[in-house]
């Protein structure tokens, strides 16, 4: 029956996580479908510390598709956004045509309003597009009652987004097909698999924005022979070793592969012509700190990895976190007091031994880092059941608080 209730938007809110690759994706074989030249593997970070929240509403009364990101209306005609919307609507139509009449009421012909926020600064360079597109696709799928494999759609928003569709340890299998149907993410182990594993995000002080991943990897594919060698001859073996290391919870093997793969990714950036520099002096100091720390203990207790920017992500085991955080504070004396510097999971304070300081022997870099986020492995996207958490009001527009 027509009336108010029919004009009330159908609204769904979901959250999705950030992921950090330990075997990096760099380079596409198909730009439009976002098909990679190698497989990759990542760890999904916990949403208690870092997440994207997205509300999608559909209503008969909406005139056009619209999107607001972090409080600002953006252009919905962006090709990657359009790919995700088109694919979800296509699957929804398919389900309806296959005989699920309930789907009619889901407003397949209705326009959507999308509102999305990150609870971490985009400037922190933390793969916001991965969490963002994963959340968009997951939420759209709920609104349009689409079920099943969705990572192939998230991939078309941003390659790394397909890995944020699952929690724990996730591989993106590159696939072989030209249409990309077999280029999908798959969980290798759930978030409960390795409870001692911890993640520290070391956010380097603000810098000018480096070359973005999309254009950077394009130039690398065009010019770097090292990248071709890496994709064809190095990554396939590393994927096998990494999956085994995760399954065995072998930290030393996991850590070594992680560091070597990050280093090789950055070597391919340097082999790109003209070269791309993502690491800066702070990143180099972190690399030295990690190696000297490990050398001091005669075992691999820490691993670093860097994406397309200077921020380090450190993997370690719970028991080593307090001392390492102390070492970070010593070698990167913060501007703010300790409480402000460390965000996320609480970390016990400990004293740093003179012996360790000397073994590391680096000149402190004051204010090199702006803060550290302490987190752990986490689950995949979730539905937010509480309607007061919707980012869009009953009028289909962003709430004032967004
Ligand atoms: C260095 O997924 O951001 O973080 O597919 O063009 O959107 P597009 O690129 P994106 O690239 C991520 C690159 C990386 C490595 C990784 O996450 O595997």
Short mmCIF file of C-alpha atoms and ligand atoms in Angstrom, two decimals:
data_model
loop_
_atom_site.label_atom_id
_atom_site.label_comp_id
_atom_site.label_asym_id
_atom_site.label_seq_id
_atom_site.Cartn_x
_atom_site.Cartn_y
_atom_site.Cartn_z
CA UNK A 1 0.00 0.00 0.00
CA UNK A 2 1.50 3.34 -0.95
CA UNK A 3 2.14 5.66 1.94
CA UNK A 4 4.80 6.97 4.27
CA UNK A 5 6.23 3.57 5.08
CA UNK A 6 7.00 2.91 1.44
CA UNK A 7 8.97 6.12 1.21
CA UNK A 8 10.98 5.30 4.29
CA UNK A 9 14.45 4.31 3.10
CA UNK A 10 15.68 0.75 3.45
CA UNK A 11 18.89 1.42 5.42
CA UNK A 12 21.82 -0.84 6.31
CA UNK A 13 25.09 -0.02 8.11
CA UNK A 14 28.21 -2.18 8.11
CA UNK A 15 31.88 -1.90 9.08
CA UNK A 16 34.97 -3.30 7.35
CA UNK A 17 38.62 -3.68 8.29
CA UNK A 18 41.98 -2.51 6.99
CA UNK A 19 44.40 -5.18 5.79
CA UNK A 20 48.19 -5.07 5.58
CA UNK A 21 49.90 -7.27 3.02
CA UNK A 22 52.86 -9.45 3.96
CA UNK A 23 53.23 -10.61 0.34
CA UNK A 24 52.58 -7.47 -1.68
CA UNK A 25 50.29 -6.87 -4.63
CA UNK A 26 52.01 -4.54 -7.09
CA UNK A 27 51.09 -4.46 -10.78
CA UNK A 28 48.01 -5.23 -12.85
CA UNK A 29 47.55 -7.34 -15.97
CA UNK A 30 44.13 -5.76 -16.58
CA UNK A 31 43.53 -2.18 -15.39
CA UNK A 32 39.78 -2.13 -15.82
CA UNK A 33 38.96 -5.43 -14.09
CA UNK A 34 41.85 -4.91 -11.61
CA UNK A 35 43.57 -8.23 -12.21
CA UNK A 36 47.01 -8.53 -10.59
CA UNK A 37 50.28 -9.90 -11.98
CA UNK A 38 50.86 -11.90 -8.79
CA UNK A 39 48.97 -13.36 -5.86
CA UNK A 40 49.27 -11.65 -2.45
CA UNK A 41 48.60 -12.35 1.21
CA UNK A 42 47.55 -10.07 4.05
CA UNK A 43 46.60 -9.85 7.68
CA UNK A 44 43.24 -8.27 8.53
CA UNK A 45 43.59 -5.71 11.33
CA UNK A 46 41.10 -5.48 14.21
CA UNK A 47 38.18 -3.10 13.73
CA UNK A 48 38.28 -1.98 17.35
CA UNK A 49 41.26 0.14 16.31
CA UNK A 50 40.80 0.81 12.58
CA UNK A 51 37.66 0.55 10.49
CA UNK A 52 35.43 2.06 7.85
CA UNK A 53 31.70 2.42 8.57
CA UNK A 54 29.27 2.69 5.66
CA UNK A 55 25.53 3.25 5.55
CA UNK A 56 23.61 2.56 2.37
CA UNK A 57 19.98 3.58 1.97
CA UNK A 58 17.61 2.98 -0.94
CA UNK A 59 14.31 4.72 -1.42
CA UNK A 60 11.74 5.22 -4.11
CA UNK A 61 11.96 8.93 -3.40
CA UNK A 62 15.70 9.28 -4.10
CA UNK A 63 16.31 11.08 -7.38
CA UNK A 64 19.85 9.90 -8.07
CA UNK A 65 22.68 7.80 -6.64
CA UNK A 66 24.78 9.91 -4.22
CA UNK A 67 27.84 9.34 -2.01
CA UNK A 68 29.36 11.18 0.96
CA UNK A 69 32.87 10.27 2.10
CA UNK A 70 34.16 11.52 5.43
CA UNK A 71 31.52 14.24 5.52
CA UNK A 72 31.91 15.52 1.97
CA UNK A 73 29.77 14.72 -1.06
CA UNK A 74 31.88 13.04 -3.77
CA UNK A 75 31.41 12.23 -7.43
CA UNK A 76 29.36 9.02 -7.78
CA UNK A 77 30.38 8.67 -11.44
CA UNK A 78 33.89 7.55 -10.40
CA UNK A 79 34.47 4.47 -12.62
CA UNK A 80 35.46 2.16 -9.77
CA UNK A 81 32.42 3.10 -7.70
CA UNK A 82 30.28 2.54 -10.77
CA UNK A 83 31.82 -0.92 -11.29
CA UNK A 84 30.87 -1.97 -7.74
CA UNK A 85 27.34 -0.57 -7.99
CA UNK A 86 26.77 -2.10 -11.41
CA UNK A 87 28.02 -5.56 -10.33
CA UNK A 88 25.89 -5.66 -7.16
CA UNK A 89 22.78 -4.56 -9.05
CA UNK A 90 23.50 -7.15 -11.74
CA UNK A 91 23.72 -9.95 -9.14
CA UNK A 92 20.56 -8.72 -7.43
CA UNK A 93 18.69 -8.70 -10.74
CA UNK A 94 19.98 -12.16 -11.50
CA UNK A 95 18.70 -13.50 -8.19
CA UNK A 96 15.30 -11.96 -8.74
CA UNK A 97 15.10 -13.33 -12.28
CA UNK A 98 16.13 -16.73 -10.95
CA UNK A 99 12.93 -16.72 -8.98
CA UNK A 100 13.32 -15.03 -5.61
CA UNK A 101 10.29 -12.70 -5.58
CA UNK A 102 11.13 -11.32 -2.14
CA UNK A 103 13.89 -9.38 -3.81
CA UNK A 104 11.44 -7.10 -5.58
CA UNK A 105 10.75 -5.24 -2.38
CA UNK A 106 14.44 -4.58 -1.92
CA UNK A 107 13.99 -1.74 -4.36
CA UNK A 108 16.17 -2.89 -7.20
CA UNK A 109 15.14 0.05 -9.30
CA UNK A 110 15.64 2.53 -6.46
CA UNK A 111 18.55 4.94 -6.25
CA UNK A 112 21.07 4.60 -3.43
CA UNK A 113 22.54 7.06 -0.97
CA UNK A 114 25.91 6.02 0.46
CA UNK A 115 27.67 7.58 3.43
CA UNK A 116 31.05 6.34 4.61
CA UNK A 117 33.54 7.39 7.31
CA UNK A 118 36.95 6.13 8.37
CA UNK A 119 37.80 6.22 12.06
CA UNK A 120 41.45 6.80 11.19
CA UNK A 121 42.98 9.74 9.34
CA UNK A 122 43.16 9.08 5.59
CA UNK A 123 46.44 10.97 5.73
CA UNK A 124 47.85 8.16 7.89
CA UNK A 125 48.25 6.32 4.58
CA UNK A 126 46.50 3.25 5.92
CA UNK A 127 44.97 1.52 2.92
CA UNK A 128 41.73 3.44 3.38
CA UNK A 129 40.58 2.41 -0.09
CA UNK A 130 40.76 -1.27 0.88
CA UNK A 131 38.50 -0.88 3.92
CA UNK A 132 36.34 1.63 2.05
CA UNK A 133 35.53 -0.50 -1.00
CA UNK A 134 35.18 -3.67 1.09
CA UNK A 135 32.65 -1.88 3.29
CA UNK A 136 30.81 -0.41 0.31
CA UNK A 137 30.42 -3.78 -1.42
CA UNK A 138 29.49 -5.63 1.77
CA UNK A 139 26.85 -3.04 2.66
CA UNK A 140 25.40 -2.79 -0.86
CA UNK A 141 25.14 -6.59 -0.92
CA UNK A 142 23.10 -6.51 2.31
CA UNK A 143 20.80 -3.78 1.04
CA UNK A 144 20.12 -5.63 -2.22
CA UNK A 145 20.03 -9.08 -0.55
CA UNK A 146 22.94 -10.39 -2.59
CA UNK A 147 24.69 -13.38 -1.07
CA UNK A 148 27.80 -15.41 -1.79
CA UNK A 149 31.24 -14.54 -3.07
CA UNK A 150 31.75 -10.75 -3.05
CA UNK A 151 35.55 -10.36 -3.10
CA UNK A 152 35.52 -10.31 -6.92
CA UNK A 153 33.36 -7.20 -6.77
CA UNK A 154 35.37 -5.49 -4.01
CA UNK A 155 38.47 -6.16 -6.15
CA UNK A 156 36.97 -3.97 -8.87
CA UNK A 157 36.86 -1.05 -6.43
CA UNK A 158 40.49 -1.40 -5.34
CA UNK A 159 42.63 -4.51 -5.72
CA UNK A 160 43.61 -4.79 -2.07
CA UNK A 161 39.94 -4.34 -1.02
CA UNK A 162 39.16 -7.96 -1.96
CA UNK A 163 41.36 -9.09 0.96
CA UNK A 164 39.38 -6.93 3.45
CA UNK A 165 36.29 -9.08 2.76
CA UNK A 166 37.62 -11.70 5.19
CA UNK A 167 39.11 -11.70 8.67
CA UNK A 168 42.35 -13.32 9.79
CA UNK A 169 44.94 -14.26 7.17
CA UNK A 170 43.78 -13.83 3.60
CA UNK A 171 45.23 -14.64 0.20
CA UNK A 172 44.21 -13.03 -3.06
CA UNK A 173 44.66 -15.70 -5.69
CA UNK A 174 45.64 -13.92 -8.90
CA UNK A 175 43.67 -16.27 -11.17
CA UNK A 176 44.29 -17.05 -14.83
CA UNK A 177 41.07 -16.17 -16.62
CA UNK A 178 40.79 -13.07 -18.81
CA UNK A 179 37.39 -12.19 -17.31
CA UNK A 180 38.81 -12.27 -13.74
CA UNK A 181 36.21 -14.74 -12.43
CA UNK A 182 38.96 -16.71 -10.67
CA UNK A 183 40.80 -13.69 -9.20
CA UNK A 184 39.37 -13.90 -5.69
CA UNK A 185 40.27 -13.58 -2.03
CA UNK A 186 40.21 -16.60 0.25
CA UNK A 187 40.77 -16.98 3.99
CA UNK A 188 43.94 -18.91 4.84
CA UNK A 189 43.32 -18.93 8.61
CA UNK A 190 40.71 -17.24 10.82
CA UNK A 191 41.43 -14.36 13.23
CA UNK A 192 41.45 -16.77 16.18
CA UNK A 193 44.26 -18.85 14.66
CA UNK A 194 47.28 -16.97 16.08
CA UNK A 195 46.09 -15.00 19.12
CA UNK A 196 49.59 -13.90 20.22
CA UNK A 197 50.26 -12.01 16.99
CA UNK A 198 50.29 -8.22 17.42
CA UNK A 199 50.44 -5.36 14.96
CA UNK A 200 51.91 -1.89 15.55
CA UNK A 201 51.31 0.84 13.00
CA UNK A 202 54.11 3.42 13.20
CA UNK A 203 52.72 6.57 11.61
CA UNK A 204 55.52 8.75 10.24
CA UNK A 205 55.13 12.49 10.66
CA UNK A 206 53.12 14.20 7.92
CA UNK A 207 54.81 14.32 4.55
CA UNK A 208 53.64 15.40 1.15
CA UNK A 209 51.47 12.76 -0.50
CA UNK A 210 53.62 10.16 -2.30
CA UNK A 211 52.79 8.67 -5.73
CA UNK A 212 49.49 6.75 -5.41
CA UNK A 213 49.42 2.95 -5.72
CA UNK A 214 47.37 2.90 -8.93
CA UNK A 215 49.66 5.13 -10.98
CA UNK A 216 52.84 3.90 -9.26
CA UNK A 217 52.20 0.28 -10.17
CA UNK A 218 51.30 1.25 -13.73
CA UNK A 219 54.73 2.81 -14.23
CA UNK A 220 56.38 -0.18 -12.54
CA UNK A 221 54.64 -2.64 -14.89
CA UNK A 222 55.73 -0.57 -17.88
CA UNK A 223 59.36 -0.11 -16.88
CA UNK A 224 60.61 -2.56 -14.22
CA UNK A 225 62.08 -5.88 -15.29
CA UNK A 226 62.66 -6.65 -11.64
CA UNK A 227 58.88 -6.49 -11.09
CA UNK A 228 58.33 -9.02 -13.89
CA UNK A 229 60.94 -11.32 -12.35
CA UNK A 230 59.38 -10.90 -8.91
CA UNK A 231 55.85 -11.71 -10.16
CA UNK A 232 56.89 -14.70 -12.25
CA UNK A 233 59.71 -16.26 -10.27
CA UNK A 234 59.66 -15.05 -6.65
CA UNK A 235 56.09 -14.56 -5.42
CA UNK A 236 54.69 -18.02 -6.35
CA UNK A 237 57.22 -19.73 -4.04
CA UNK A 238 56.81 -17.12 -1.33
CA UNK A 239 53.03 -17.59 -1.27
CA UNK A 240 53.48 -21.28 -0.54
CA UNK A 241 56.08 -20.60 2.17
CA UNK A 242 54.00 -17.84 3.74
CA UNK A 243 50.86 -19.97 3.93
CA UNK A 244 52.90 -22.70 5.60
CA UNK A 245 54.48 -20.24 8.05
CA UNK A 246 51.02 -18.92 9.01
CA UNK A 247 49.58 -22.41 9.38
CA UNK A 248 52.53 -23.49 11.58
CA UNK A 249 52.48 -20.17 13.48
CA UNK A 250 56.20 -20.00 12.78
CA UNK A 251 56.94 -16.37 13.63
CA UNK A 252 60.58 -16.34 12.44
CA UNK A 253 59.62 -17.70 9.01
CA UNK A 254 56.60 -15.37 8.77
CA UNK A 255 58.71 -12.36 9.79
CA UNK A 256 61.60 -13.02 7.42
CA UNK A 257 59.33 -13.51 4.44
CA UNK A 258 57.39 -10.36 5.37
CA UNK A 259 60.52 -8.19 5.54
CA UNK A 260 62.07 -9.65 2.39
CA UNK A 261 58.86 -9.15 0.46
CA UNK A 262 58.48 -5.53 1.61
CA UNK A 263 62.12 -4.90 0.68
CA UNK A 264 61.64 -6.44 -2.74
CA UNK A 265 58.50 -4.42 -3.37
CA UNK A 266 60.44 -1.23 -2.58
CA UNK A 267 63.32 -2.44 -4.75
CA UNK A 268 60.89 -2.72 -7.67
CA UNK A 269 59.82 0.86 -6.94
CA UNK A 270 63.45 1.93 -7.22
CA UNK A 271 63.76 -0.14 -10.41
CA UNK A 272 60.77 1.74 -11.84
CA UNK A 273 61.77 4.46 -14.26
CA UNK A 274 61.63 7.22 -13.17
CA UNK A 275 62.08 5.69 -9.70
CA UNK A 276 59.45 5.89 -6.96
CA UNK A 277 60.55 6.49 -3.37
CA UNK A 278 58.13 5.52 -0.67
CA UNK A 279 60.58 4.98 2.19
CA UNK A 280 62.11 8.00 3.90
CA UNK A 281 64.72 8.51 6.62
CA UNK A 282 62.20 7.57 9.33
CA UNK A 283 61.40 4.32 7.50
CA UNK A 284 65.10 3.54 7.22
CA UNK A 285 65.60 4.17 10.93
CA UNK A 286 62.72 1.75 11.69
CA UNK A 287 64.31 -0.89 9.43
CA UNK A 288 67.64 -0.54 11.25
CA UNK A 289 65.96 -0.59 14.64
CA UNK A 290 64.15 -3.84 13.83
CA UNK A 291 67.22 -5.62 12.48
CA UNK A 292 69.42 -4.52 15.38
CA UNK A 293 66.75 -5.54 17.90
CA UNK A 294 66.47 -8.98 16.32
CA UNK A 295 70.26 -9.33 16.13
CA UNK A 296 70.61 -8.41 19.81
CA UNK A 297 68.31 -11.26 20.81
CA UNK A 298 69.70 -13.66 18.24
CA UNK A 299 66.19 -14.41 16.97
CA UNK A 300 63.60 -12.80 14.74
CA UNK A 301 61.14 -11.17 17.14
CA UNK A 302 59.97 -8.32 14.92
CA UNK A 303 59.08 -7.81 11.28
CA UNK A 304 58.45 -4.56 9.39
CA UNK A 305 56.49 -4.00 6.22
CA UNK A 306 55.82 -0.78 4.26
CA UNK A 307 53.15 -0.02 1.66
CA UNK A 308 53.08 2.92 -0.74
CA UNK A 309 54.24 5.39 1.91
CA UNK A 310 56.74 5.84 4.77
CA UNK A 311 54.62 4.34 7.60
CA UNK A 312 55.91 1.10 9.05
CA UNK A 313 53.69 -1.76 10.13
CA UNK A 314 55.38 -4.01 12.66
CA UNK A 315 54.35 -7.59 13.31
CA UNK A 316 55.47 -9.17 16.58
CA UNK A 317 54.27 -11.45 19.36
CA UNK A 318 52.42 -10.11 22.38
CA UNK A 319 55.27 -10.74 24.81
CA UNK A 320 57.65 -8.44 22.91
CA UNK A 321 55.29 -5.47 22.53
CA UNK A 322 56.07 -3.53 25.76
CA UNK A 323 59.84 -3.48 25.25
CA UNK A 324 59.63 -2.69 21.56
CA UNK A 325 57.19 0.19 22.12
CA UNK A 326 59.62 1.55 24.72
CA UNK A 327 62.46 1.29 22.20
CA UNK A 328 60.35 3.13 19.62
CA UNK A 329 59.67 5.93 22.12
CA UNK A 330 63.37 6.12 22.91
CA UNK A 331 64.62 6.25 19.32
CA UNK A 332 61.74 8.45 18.08
CA UNK A 333 61.19 10.83 21.01
CA UNK A 334 57.60 12.02 20.57
CA UNK A 335 56.41 15.59 20.52
CA UNK A 336 53.41 14.82 22.68
CA UNK A 337 53.41 12.95 25.98
CA UNK A 338 53.41 9.14 26.00
CA UNK A 339 49.62 8.80 26.40
CA UNK A 340 48.92 10.66 23.18
CA UNK A 341 51.68 8.89 21.29
CA UNK A 342 50.32 5.39 21.79
CA UNK A 343 46.80 4.62 20.60
CA UNK A 344 44.82 1.39 20.51
CA UNK A 345 45.36 -1.67 22.69
CA UNK A 346 46.99 -0.74 26.01
CA UNK A 347 50.69 -1.58 26.40
CA UNK A 348 52.43 -2.10 29.75
CA UNK A 349 55.29 0.28 30.52
CA UNK A 350 58.73 -1.32 30.98
CA UNK A 351 62.25 -0.02 31.41
CA UNK A 352 64.64 -0.21 28.50
CA UNK A 353 67.99 -1.79 29.37
CA UNK A 354 71.20 0.14 28.66
CA UNK A 355 72.47 -2.98 26.99
CA UNK A 356 69.64 -2.95 24.43
CA UNK A 357 69.98 0.81 23.81
CA UNK A 358 73.67 0.35 23.13
CA UNK A 359 73.16 -2.69 20.95
CA UNK A 360 70.74 -0.69 18.83
CA UNK A 361 73.05 2.31 18.92
CA UNK A 362 71.00 4.67 16.73
CA UNK A 363 70.89 8.44 17.03
CA UNK A 364 67.35 9.31 18.25
CA UNK A 365 65.15 11.03 15.62
CA UNK A 366 62.92 13.44 17.56
CA UNK A 367 59.35 13.77 16.26
CA UNK A 368 60.03 11.29 13.43
CA UNK A 369 56.79 9.47 14.25
CA UNK A 370 53.53 11.20 15.04
CA UNK A 371 51.93 8.21 16.77
CA UNK A 372 51.75 4.44 17.11
CA UNK A 373 48.55 2.35 16.87
CA UNK A 374 48.67 -0.93 18.73
CA UNK A 375 46.29 -3.57 17.36
CA UNK A 376 45.89 -7.26 16.51
CA UNK A 377 44.42 -9.60 13.93
CA UNK A 378 40.68 -9.14 13.49
CA UNK A 379 37.49 -10.35 11.82
CA UNK A 380 36.01 -9.44 8.44
CA UNK A 381 33.14 -7.03 7.68
CA UNK A 382 30.17 -6.94 10.10
CA UNK A 383 26.61 -5.64 10.07
CA UNK A 384 25.83 -2.94 12.66
CA UNK A 385 22.44 -3.92 14.07
CA UNK A 386 21.81 -0.76 16.14
CA UNK A 387 19.80 1.65 13.92
CA UNK A 388 20.98 4.66 15.94
CA UNK A 389 24.40 4.03 14.38
CA UNK A 390 23.19 4.71 10.81
CA UNK A 391 25.16 7.51 9.19
CA UNK A 392 22.13 8.52 7.08
CA UNK A 393 18.97 9.92 8.69
CA UNK A 394 15.41 8.94 7.81
CA UNK A 395 15.50 11.69 5.15
CA UNK A 396 18.35 9.77 3.46
CA UNK A 397 20.87 12.54 4.11
CA UNK A 398 24.00 12.39 6.31
CA UNK A 399 23.24 13.01 9.98
CA UNK A 400 24.69 16.25 11.33
CA UNK A 401 27.22 14.30 13.42
CA UNK A 402 28.83 12.64 10.38
C1 LIG B 1 51.41 -1.40 -1.73
O1 LIG B 1 44.89 -1.86 -3.85
O2 LIG B 1 45.59 0.53 -3.39
O3 LIG B 1 49.37 -1.55 -0.54
O4 LIG B 1 44.17 -1.79 -7.06
O5 LIG B 1 45.04 0.38 -7.93
O6 LIG B 1 43.40 0.36 -6.04
P1 LIG B 1 44.54 -0.37 -6.74
O7 LIG B 1 45.76 -0.41 -5.71
P2 LIG B 1 45.79 -0.73 -4.16
O8 LIG B 1 47.31 -1.19 -4.02
C2 LIG B 1 47.84 -1.65 -2.81
C3 LIG B 1 49.31 -1.78 -2.93
C4 LIG B 1 50.06 -2.07 -1.65
C5 LIG B 1 50.31 -3.57 -1.50
C6 LIG B 1 49.17 -4.44 -1.03
O9 LIG B 1 48.28 -3.98 -0.31
O10 LIG B 1 49.21 -5.63 -1.40
#
